[in-house]
């Protein structure tokens, strides 16, 4: 049976406004485009915000690792601290262990042990135990998949364990069968490429051309079965080249205070988040950070404006953020530098996300990435209503 409306949402990770500003990406089939504000944080917050149409302060999917020894699921890894770092810092060993831990702990979301030292792993909890790509996947509140299930709207969603091509083909099979009203396709390849080669590499426009071909294939599969395809191609954030490295850890380690006894820190790649156990340490570390010109302490008022302020300080009592283009190395995210990164201030040039569509206009009130979630909700409900009525 021919359906009428298809909500076709395609997220191209890290396809920021600056990446496509001077590129005709999707111009043939999605000529309307708009720069969107992203959020303060990483994909760990941007993707859940898109999927829920809400902000970090509401859904509490923000940064991955938090100081929470009582609830730490990693205590069983503590004996590994005796292994030489030559082994434990190896990517291949970490990857193996990440898989092992994920199965053991029944994590459903994205999980990576990254570069968290085993000596301290028992201090931390991991905040994305559920998959935001599934119903019931948010730390707090509902996402689009809860709505789709509750409304009995048949849908497709990417499986992050599959390749980009496999997800594309799985979607195409559903479109040929015309058995869905809504889809959320998630391609992560551009993000990985940009981290590796930077935002000026000729490999970037080449990858965009590949995505265009794939989207053409998806549209070609949908057209015979749907009259009204509402296509939205968008990103969660952009990508900035990292031209300056900051060894923040050495500076903090040089202070007369001790990790675990006086404070705990998570070094993300663009921010450091601290918890303090005494005032002297708070003062010493605060003063030290104020002397680091590559970044600054983000005041609570600003966190509130960014809607990433947590009154219980769950994600850290003090948040230090570096300037765009600076990379914290080593960090708990990686031992070695990478070419480009995101997770800078949302008002920095390369942080902005993008939204492209085949619809005649992008509403004025769609200005920031959680609004994509609200657009998805409206489109899914419209598709349900129209498709229940049958073709006009
Ligand atoms: Zn990334």
CSV table of C-alpha atoms and ligand atoms in Angstrom, one decimal:
chain,number,residue,atom,x,y,z
A,1,UNK,CA,0.0,0.0,0.0
A,2,UNK,CA,1.3,3.4,-0.8
A,3,UNK,CA,1.9,5.6,2.2
A,4,UNK,CA,1.8,9.4,2.2
A,5,UNK,CA,4.2,10.9,4.7
A,6,UNK,CA,7.7,9.7,5.6
A,7,UNK,CA,9.7,11.4,8.3
A,8,UNK,CA,13.3,10.9,7.1
A,9,UNK,CA,15.8,12.2,9.6
A,10,UNK,CA,19.5,11.6,8.8
A,11,UNK,CA,22.2,12.6,11.4
A,12,UNK,CA,25.7,13.1,10.0
A,13,UNK,CA,27.9,13.3,13.1
A,14,UNK,CA,30.1,16.4,13.2
A,15,UNK,CA,28.8,17.8,9.9
A,16,UNK,CA,28.9,21.3,11.4
A,17,UNK,CA,28.0,24.5,9.7
A,18,UNK,CA,31.6,25.4,9.0
A,19,UNK,CA,32.1,22.0,7.3
A,20,UNK,CA,29.3,22.7,4.8
A,21,UNK,CA,29.2,26.5,4.7
A,22,UNK,CA,31.2,26.6,1.4
A,23,UNK,CA,30.1,23.2,0.2
A,24,UNK,CA,27.0,22.5,-1.9
A,25,UNK,CA,26.2,19.5,0.4
A,26,UNK,CA,22.7,18.1,-0.4
A,27,UNK,CA,21.8,21.2,-2.5
A,28,UNK,CA,20.2,19.0,-5.1
A,29,UNK,CA,17.6,17.5,-2.8
A,30,UNK,CA,17.7,19.5,0.4
A,31,UNK,CA,18.3,23.2,-0.6
A,32,UNK,CA,17.1,24.8,2.6
A,33,UNK,CA,19.8,25.1,5.2
A,34,UNK,CA,20.4,26.7,8.5
A,35,UNK,CA,23.1,27.1,11.1
A,36,UNK,CA,22.0,25.7,14.5
A,37,UNK,CA,23.5,26.2,17.9
A,38,UNK,CA,25.0,23.1,19.4
A,39,UNK,CA,25.3,22.4,23.1
A,40,UNK,CA,28.1,22.5,25.7
A,41,UNK,CA,29.4,19.0,25.8
A,42,UNK,CA,30.2,16.0,23.5
A,43,UNK,CA,28.1,13.7,21.5
A,44,UNK,CA,27.2,12.1,24.8
A,45,UNK,CA,25.0,15.1,25.4
A,46,UNK,CA,24.3,16.4,21.9
A,47,UNK,CA,22.7,13.1,20.6
A,48,UNK,CA,20.4,12.6,23.6
A,49,UNK,CA,19.4,16.2,23.4
A,50,UNK,CA,18.4,15.8,19.7
A,51,UNK,CA,16.6,12.5,20.5
A,52,UNK,CA,14.6,14.0,23.4
A,53,UNK,CA,14.2,17.6,22.3
A,54,UNK,CA,15.4,18.6,25.7
A,55,UNK,CA,18.5,20.1,27.4
A,56,UNK,CA,21.3,18.5,29.5
A,57,UNK,CA,19.9,20.0,32.8
A,58,UNK,CA,16.7,18.2,32.1
A,59,UNK,CA,17.8,14.8,30.8
A,60,UNK,CA,21.1,14.5,32.6
A,61,UNK,CA,23.0,12.8,29.8
A,62,UNK,CA,26.1,15.0,29.9
A,63,UNK,CA,29.6,13.8,30.2
A,64,UNK,CA,30.4,10.1,30.4
A,65,UNK,CA,32.5,9.7,33.6
A,66,UNK,CA,31.6,11.1,37.0
A,67,UNK,CA,33.1,10.8,40.5
A,68,UNK,CA,30.8,8.3,42.2
A,69,UNK,CA,32.8,5.6,44.1
A,70,UNK,CA,29.7,4.2,45.8
A,71,UNK,CA,28.0,3.4,42.5
A,72,UNK,CA,31.2,2.6,40.6
A,73,UNK,CA,30.7,-0.6,38.5
A,74,UNK,CA,34.5,-0.7,37.9
A,75,UNK,CA,35.7,-2.0,41.2
A,76,UNK,CA,36.4,-5.4,39.7
A,77,UNK,CA,39.0,-3.8,37.4
A,78,UNK,CA,41.1,-2.5,40.2
A,79,UNK,CA,43.5,-5.4,40.3
A,80,UNK,CA,44.6,-4.4,36.8
A,81,UNK,CA,46.4,-1.4,38.3
A,82,UNK,CA,49.3,-3.7,38.9
A,83,UNK,CA,49.7,-4.3,35.2
A,84,UNK,CA,52.5,-2.2,33.6
A,85,UNK,CA,51.1,0.8,31.7
A,86,UNK,CA,53.0,-0.4,28.6
A,87,UNK,CA,50.2,-3.0,28.4
A,88,UNK,CA,47.2,-1.1,30.0
A,89,UNK,CA,47.6,2.0,27.9
A,90,UNK,CA,47.6,0.1,24.7
A,91,UNK,CA,44.6,0.8,22.5
A,92,UNK,CA,44.1,-2.8,21.6
A,93,UNK,CA,44.1,-3.9,25.3
A,94,UNK,CA,41.7,-1.1,26.1
A,95,UNK,CA,39.4,-2.1,23.3
A,96,UNK,CA,39.3,-5.7,24.4
A,97,UNK,CA,38.6,-4.7,28.0
A,98,UNK,CA,35.9,-2.2,26.9
A,99,UNK,CA,34.0,-5.0,25.2
A,100,UNK,CA,34.5,-7.3,28.1
A,101,UNK,CA,33.3,-4.7,30.7
A,102,UNK,CA,30.3,-3.7,28.5
A,103,UNK,CA,29.0,-7.3,28.4
A,104,UNK,CA,29.7,-7.9,32.1
A,105,UNK,CA,28.0,-4.8,33.2
A,106,UNK,CA,25.2,-5.0,30.7
A,107,UNK,CA,25.8,-1.5,29.3
A,108,UNK,CA,23.5,-0.8,26.4
A,109,UNK,CA,24.7,2.6,25.3
A,110,UNK,CA,28.1,3.7,23.9
A,111,UNK,CA,30.9,2.7,26.2
A,112,UNK,CA,34.6,3.1,26.0
A,113,UNK,CA,37.1,2.8,28.8
A,114,UNK,CA,39.3,5.4,27.0
A,115,UNK,CA,42.3,6.2,29.0
A,116,UNK,CA,41.0,6.1,32.5
A,117,UNK,CA,43.8,4.8,34.7
A,118,UNK,CA,43.0,1.5,36.4
A,119,UNK,CA,44.5,3.0,39.6
A,120,UNK,CA,41.5,5.3,39.8
A,121,UNK,CA,38.8,3.5,37.8
A,122,UNK,CA,36.9,2.5,41.1
A,123,UNK,CA,36.3,6.2,41.8
A,124,UNK,CA,34.1,6.6,38.7
A,125,UNK,CA,30.7,5.8,37.4
A,126,UNK,CA,29.7,5.7,33.7
A,127,UNK,CA,26.6,7.8,33.0
A,128,UNK,CA,25.3,6.2,29.8
A,129,UNK,CA,24.4,2.7,30.8
A,130,UNK,CA,21.3,2.7,28.5
A,131,UNK,CA,21.2,3.5,24.8
A,132,UNK,CA,19.6,6.8,24.0
A,133,UNK,CA,18.8,5.2,20.6
A,134,UNK,CA,16.2,3.0,22.2
A,135,UNK,CA,12.9,3.6,24.1
A,136,UNK,CA,13.6,4.2,27.8
A,137,UNK,CA,17.2,5.1,26.9
A,138,UNK,CA,17.4,8.5,28.6
A,139,UNK,CA,18.8,9.1,32.1
A,140,UNK,CA,15.7,11.2,32.7
A,141,UNK,CA,12.5,11.6,30.8
A,142,UNK,CA,11.4,10.4,27.3
A,143,UNK,CA,13.0,10.4,23.9
A,144,UNK,CA,11.5,10.1,20.4
A,145,UNK,CA,11.5,6.3,20.5
A,146,UNK,CA,9.3,6.3,23.6
A,147,UNK,CA,6.8,8.5,21.7
A,148,UNK,CA,7.0,6.2,18.6
A,149,UNK,CA,6.4,3.1,20.7
A,150,UNK,CA,3.6,4.7,22.7
A,151,UNK,CA,1.9,6.0,19.5
A,152,UNK,CA,2.5,2.7,17.6
A,153,UNK,CA,4.3,4.5,14.8
A,154,UNK,CA,6.5,2.0,12.9
A,155,UNK,CA,10.0,3.3,12.6
A,156,UNK,CA,13.6,2.5,11.7
A,157,UNK,CA,16.6,3.5,13.8
A,158,UNK,CA,20.3,2.9,13.1
A,159,UNK,CA,22.1,0.2,15.0
A,160,UNK,CA,25.4,1.6,16.2
A,161,UNK,CA,27.1,-1.8,16.0
A,162,UNK,CA,26.5,-1.9,12.2
A,163,UNK,CA,28.5,0.0,9.6
A,164,UNK,CA,27.2,3.1,7.9
A,165,UNK,CA,26.5,1.0,4.7
A,166,UNK,CA,24.7,-1.7,6.6
A,167,UNK,CA,22.4,0.9,8.3
A,168,UNK,CA,21.8,2.5,5.0
A,169,UNK,CA,20.8,-0.8,3.4
A,170,UNK,CA,18.6,-1.8,6.4
A,171,UNK,CA,16.7,1.5,6.0
A,172,UNK,CA,16.4,1.0,2.2
A,173,UNK,CA,14.8,-2.4,2.8
A,174,UNK,CA,12.2,-0.9,5.1
A,175,UNK,CA,11.4,1.9,2.6
A,176,UNK,CA,11.0,-0.7,-0.3
A,177,UNK,CA,8.6,-2.6,1.9
A,178,UNK,CA,6.9,0.7,2.9
A,179,UNK,CA,6.5,-0.6,6.5
A,180,UNK,CA,7.7,2.5,8.4
A,181,UNK,CA,6.5,6.1,8.9
A,182,UNK,CA,9.6,7.5,10.5
A,183,UNK,CA,13.3,6.9,10.5
A,184,UNK,CA,16.4,8.1,12.4
A,185,UNK,CA,19.5,7.2,10.5
A,186,UNK,CA,22.8,7.9,12.2
A,187,UNK,CA,26.1,8.1,10.3
A,188,UNK,CA,29.2,8.4,12.5
A,189,UNK,CA,31.9,8.1,9.8
A,190,UNK,CA,32.5,11.8,9.1
A,191,UNK,CA,33.2,12.4,12.8
A,192,UNK,CA,35.9,9.8,12.9
A,193,UNK,CA,37.4,11.1,9.7
A,194,UNK,CA,37.5,14.7,10.9
A,195,UNK,CA,39.1,13.7,14.2
A,196,UNK,CA,41.8,12.0,12.1
A,197,UNK,CA,42.5,14.4,9.2
A,198,UNK,CA,41.1,17.8,10.4
A,199,UNK,CA,38.5,20.0,8.8
A,200,UNK,CA,40.6,21.2,5.9
A,201,UNK,CA,41.4,17.8,4.3
A,202,UNK,CA,40.2,17.0,0.8
A,203,UNK,CA,38.9,13.8,2.3
A,204,UNK,CA,36.1,15.8,3.9
A,205,UNK,CA,34.3,17.0,0.8
A,206,UNK,CA,35.0,13.5,-0.8
A,207,UNK,CA,33.1,12.0,2.1
A,208,UNK,CA,30.2,14.5,1.7
A,209,UNK,CA,29.9,13.4,-1.9
A,210,UNK,CA,29.6,9.8,-0.8
A,211,UNK,CA,26.8,10.7,1.7
A,212,UNK,CA,25.0,12.6,-1.0
A,213,UNK,CA,25.0,9.4,-3.2
A,214,UNK,CA,23.7,7.3,-0.3
A,215,UNK,CA,20.9,9.8,0.4
A,216,UNK,CA,20.0,9.8,-3.3
A,217,UNK,CA,19.7,6.0,-3.1
A,218,UNK,CA,17.5,6.2,0.0
A,219,UNK,CA,15.3,8.8,-1.7
A,220,UNK,CA,15.0,6.7,-4.8
A,221,UNK,CA,13.9,3.7,-2.6
A,222,UNK,CA,11.3,5.8,-0.8
A,223,UNK,CA,9.8,7.8,-3.8
A,224,UNK,CA,7.6,4.9,-5.2
A,225,UNK,CA,6.0,4.3,-1.8
A,226,UNK,CA,5.7,7.8,-0.2
A,227,UNK,CA,4.1,10.9,-1.7
A,228,UNK,CA,5.5,13.3,0.9
A,229,UNK,CA,9.1,12.6,2.0
A,230,UNK,CA,10.1,15.1,4.8
A,231,UNK,CA,13.9,14.9,4.6
A,232,UNK,CA,16.1,16.5,7.3
A,233,UNK,CA,19.9,16.1,7.3
A,234,UNK,CA,21.6,17.5,10.3
A,235,UNK,CA,24.5,17.3,12.7
A,236,UNK,CA,25.0,17.4,16.4
A,237,UNK,CA,28.1,19.7,16.5
A,238,UNK,CA,31.0,20.8,14.3
A,239,UNK,CA,34.7,20.1,14.4
A,240,UNK,CA,37.7,22.4,15.2
A,241,UNK,CA,41.3,21.7,14.3
A,242,UNK,CA,43.6,21.2,17.3
A,243,UNK,CA,46.7,23.3,16.8
A,244,UNK,CA,47.7,23.6,20.5
A,245,UNK,CA,48.3,21.0,23.1
A,246,UNK,CA,47.8,21.5,26.8
A,247,UNK,CA,49.3,19.2,29.4
A,248,UNK,CA,47.0,20.2,32.2
A,249,UNK,CA,47.6,17.0,34.1
A,250,UNK,CA,51.3,17.9,34.7
A,251,UNK,CA,50.4,21.3,36.1
A,252,UNK,CA,47.8,19.8,38.5
A,253,UNK,CA,50.1,16.9,39.5
A,254,UNK,CA,52.8,19.4,40.4
A,255,UNK,CA,50.6,21.0,43.1
A,256,UNK,CA,51.0,19.8,46.7
A,257,UNK,CA,47.7,18.0,46.7
A,258,UNK,CA,46.8,14.4,45.8
A,259,UNK,CA,44.3,12.8,43.5
A,260,UNK,CA,41.8,10.7,45.4
A,261,UNK,CA,42.8,12.1,48.8
A,262,UNK,CA,42.2,15.8,48.1
A,263,UNK,CA,40.4,15.9,44.8
A,264,UNK,CA,39.2,13.9,41.9
A,265,UNK,CA,39.4,15.0,38.3
A,266,UNK,CA,38.2,13.8,34.9
A,267,UNK,CA,40.3,15.1,32.0
A,268,UNK,CA,38.0,15.2,29.0
A,269,UNK,CA,39.7,16.3,25.8
A,270,UNK,CA,38.5,19.9,26.0
A,271,UNK,CA,37.5,20.2,29.6
A,272,UNK,CA,38.5,19.2,33.1
A,273,UNK,CA,36.0,18.5,35.8
A,274,UNK,CA,37.0,18.6,39.4
A,275,UNK,CA,35.5,17.4,42.7
A,276,UNK,CA,37.2,18.7,45.9
A,277,UNK,CA,37.5,17.2,49.4
A,278,UNK,CA,38.8,20.2,51.2
A,279,UNK,CA,38.9,24.0,50.8
A,280,UNK,CA,42.7,24.3,50.6
A,281,UNK,CA,42.7,22.0,47.5
A,282,UNK,CA,39.8,23.9,46.0
A,283,UNK,CA,41.8,27.1,46.4
A,284,UNK,CA,45.1,25.8,45.1
A,285,UNK,CA,43.6,24.1,42.0
A,286,UNK,CA,41.3,27.1,41.3
A,287,UNK,CA,44.3,29.5,41.5
A,288,UNK,CA,46.4,27.1,39.3
A,289,UNK,CA,43.6,27.0,36.7
A,290,UNK,CA,43.3,30.8,36.7
A,291,UNK,CA,46.9,30.9,35.6
A,292,UNK,CA,46.3,28.7,32.5
A,293,UNK,CA,45.7,31.0,29.6
A,294,UNK,CA,44.6,28.2,27.2
A,295,UNK,CA,41.3,28.0,29.1
A,296,UNK,CA,39.0,29.3,31.8
A,297,UNK,CA,36.7,28.2,34.6
A,298,UNK,CA,33.1,28.3,33.4
A,299,UNK,CA,31.0,30.2,36.0
A,300,UNK,CA,27.8,28.7,37.3
A,301,UNK,CA,25.7,31.5,35.7
A,302,UNK,CA,27.1,30.6,32.3
A,303,UNK,CA,26.5,26.9,32.9
A,304,UNK,CA,22.9,27.9,33.7
A,305,UNK,CA,22.6,29.9,30.5
A,306,UNK,CA,24.0,26.9,28.6
A,307,UNK,CA,21.4,24.7,30.4
A,308,UNK,CA,24.2,22.4,31.6
A,309,UNK,CA,24.2,23.4,35.3
A,310,UNK,CA,23.6,20.6,37.8
A,311,UNK,CA,22.8,21.8,41.3
A,312,UNK,CA,23.9,18.5,42.8
A,313,UNK,CA,27.3,18.9,41.1
A,314,UNK,CA,26.9,15.4,39.8
A,315,UNK,CA,29.2,16.1,36.8
A,316,UNK,CA,31.8,18.1,38.7
A,317,UNK,CA,32.1,21.0,41.1
A,318,UNK,CA,34.3,23.0,38.9
A,319,UNK,CA,34.4,22.9,35.1
A,320,UNK,CA,37.5,24.2,33.2
A,321,UNK,CA,37.1,24.6,29.5
A,322,UNK,CA,39.8,25.3,26.9
A,323,UNK,CA,39.7,27.7,24.0
A,324,UNK,CA,38.8,26.4,20.6
A,325,UNK,CA,41.8,24.7,19.0
A,326,UNK,CA,43.4,23.6,22.3
A,327,UNK,CA,43.5,19.9,23.1
A,328,UNK,CA,44.1,18.5,26.6
A,329,UNK,CA,46.8,15.8,26.2
A,330,UNK,CA,47.2,13.5,27.9
A,331,UNK,CA,43.6,13.2,28.9
A,332,UNK,CA,41.3,10.4,30.2
A,333,UNK,CA,40.0,10.4,26.6
A,334,UNK,CA,43.4,9.7,25.0
A,335,UNK,CA,47.1,9.5,25.5
A,336,UNK,CA,48.0,10.9,22.1
A,337,UNK,CA,47.0,14.1,20.2
A,338,UNK,CA,44.3,13.9,17.5
A,339,UNK,CA,44.0,16.4,14.6
A,340,UNK,CA,40.6,17.9,15.5
A,341,UNK,CA,38.0,17.9,18.3
A,342,UNK,CA,34.7,19.2,19.4
A,343,UNK,CA,33.3,20.0,22.8
A,344,UNK,CA,34.4,23.6,22.9
A,345,UNK,CA,32.1,26.5,23.9
A,346,UNK,CA,28.9,26.5,21.7
A,347,UNK,CA,29.6,30.1,20.6
A,348,UNK,CA,33.0,29.2,19.2
A,349,UNK,CA,33.1,29.3,15.4
A,350,UNK,CA,33.5,25.5,14.7
A,351,UNK,CA,31.0,24.4,17.3
A,352,UNK,CA,27.8,25.2,15.3
A,353,UNK,CA,25.7,22.4,13.9
A,354,UNK,CA,23.7,22.4,10.6
A,355,UNK,CA,20.2,21.5,9.5
A,356,UNK,CA,19.3,20.9,5.8
A,357,UNK,CA,15.9,20.0,4.4
A,358,UNK,CA,13.8,19.5,1.3
A,359,UNK,CA,10.9,21.4,3.1
A,360,UNK,CA,10.1,24.9,1.8
A,361,UNK,CA,11.2,26.6,5.1
A,362,UNK,CA,12.9,25.9,8.4
A,363,UNK,CA,10.8,27.4,11.1
A,364,UNK,CA,12.2,30.5,12.8
A,365,UNK,CA,11.9,28.9,16.2
A,366,UNK,CA,14.3,26.1,15.2
A,367,UNK,CA,17.6,27.5,16.3
A,368,UNK,CA,19.4,24.9,18.4
A,369,UNK,CA,19.8,21.1,18.2
A,370,UNK,CA,17.2,20.1,20.8
A,371,UNK,CA,14.7,21.7,18.4
A,372,UNK,CA,15.4,18.9,15.9
A,373,UNK,CA,13.9,16.6,18.5
A,374,UNK,CA,10.7,18.7,18.5
A,375,UNK,CA,10.7,18.7,14.7
A,376,UNK,CA,11.0,14.9,14.8
A,377,UNK,CA,8.1,14.6,17.2
A,378,UNK,CA,5.8,16.8,15.0
A,379,UNK,CA,6.8,15.0,11.8
A,380,UNK,CA,6.2,11.5,13.4
A,381,UNK,CA,2.8,12.4,14.6
A,382,UNK,CA,1.8,14.0,11.3
A,383,UNK,CA,3.0,10.9,9.4
A,384,UNK,CA,0.9,8.7,11.7
A,385,UNK,CA,-2.2,10.8,11.2
A,386,UNK,CA,-1.9,11.1,7.4
A,387,UNK,CA,-0.9,7.5,6.8
A,388,UNK,CA,-3.8,6.3,9.0
A,389,UNK,CA,-6.1,8.3,6.7
A,390,UNK,CA,-4.6,6.6,3.6
A,391,UNK,CA,-3.4,8.3,0.4
A,392,UNK,CA,-5.4,11.4,-0.7
B,1,LIG,ZN1,33.6,13.1,17.7
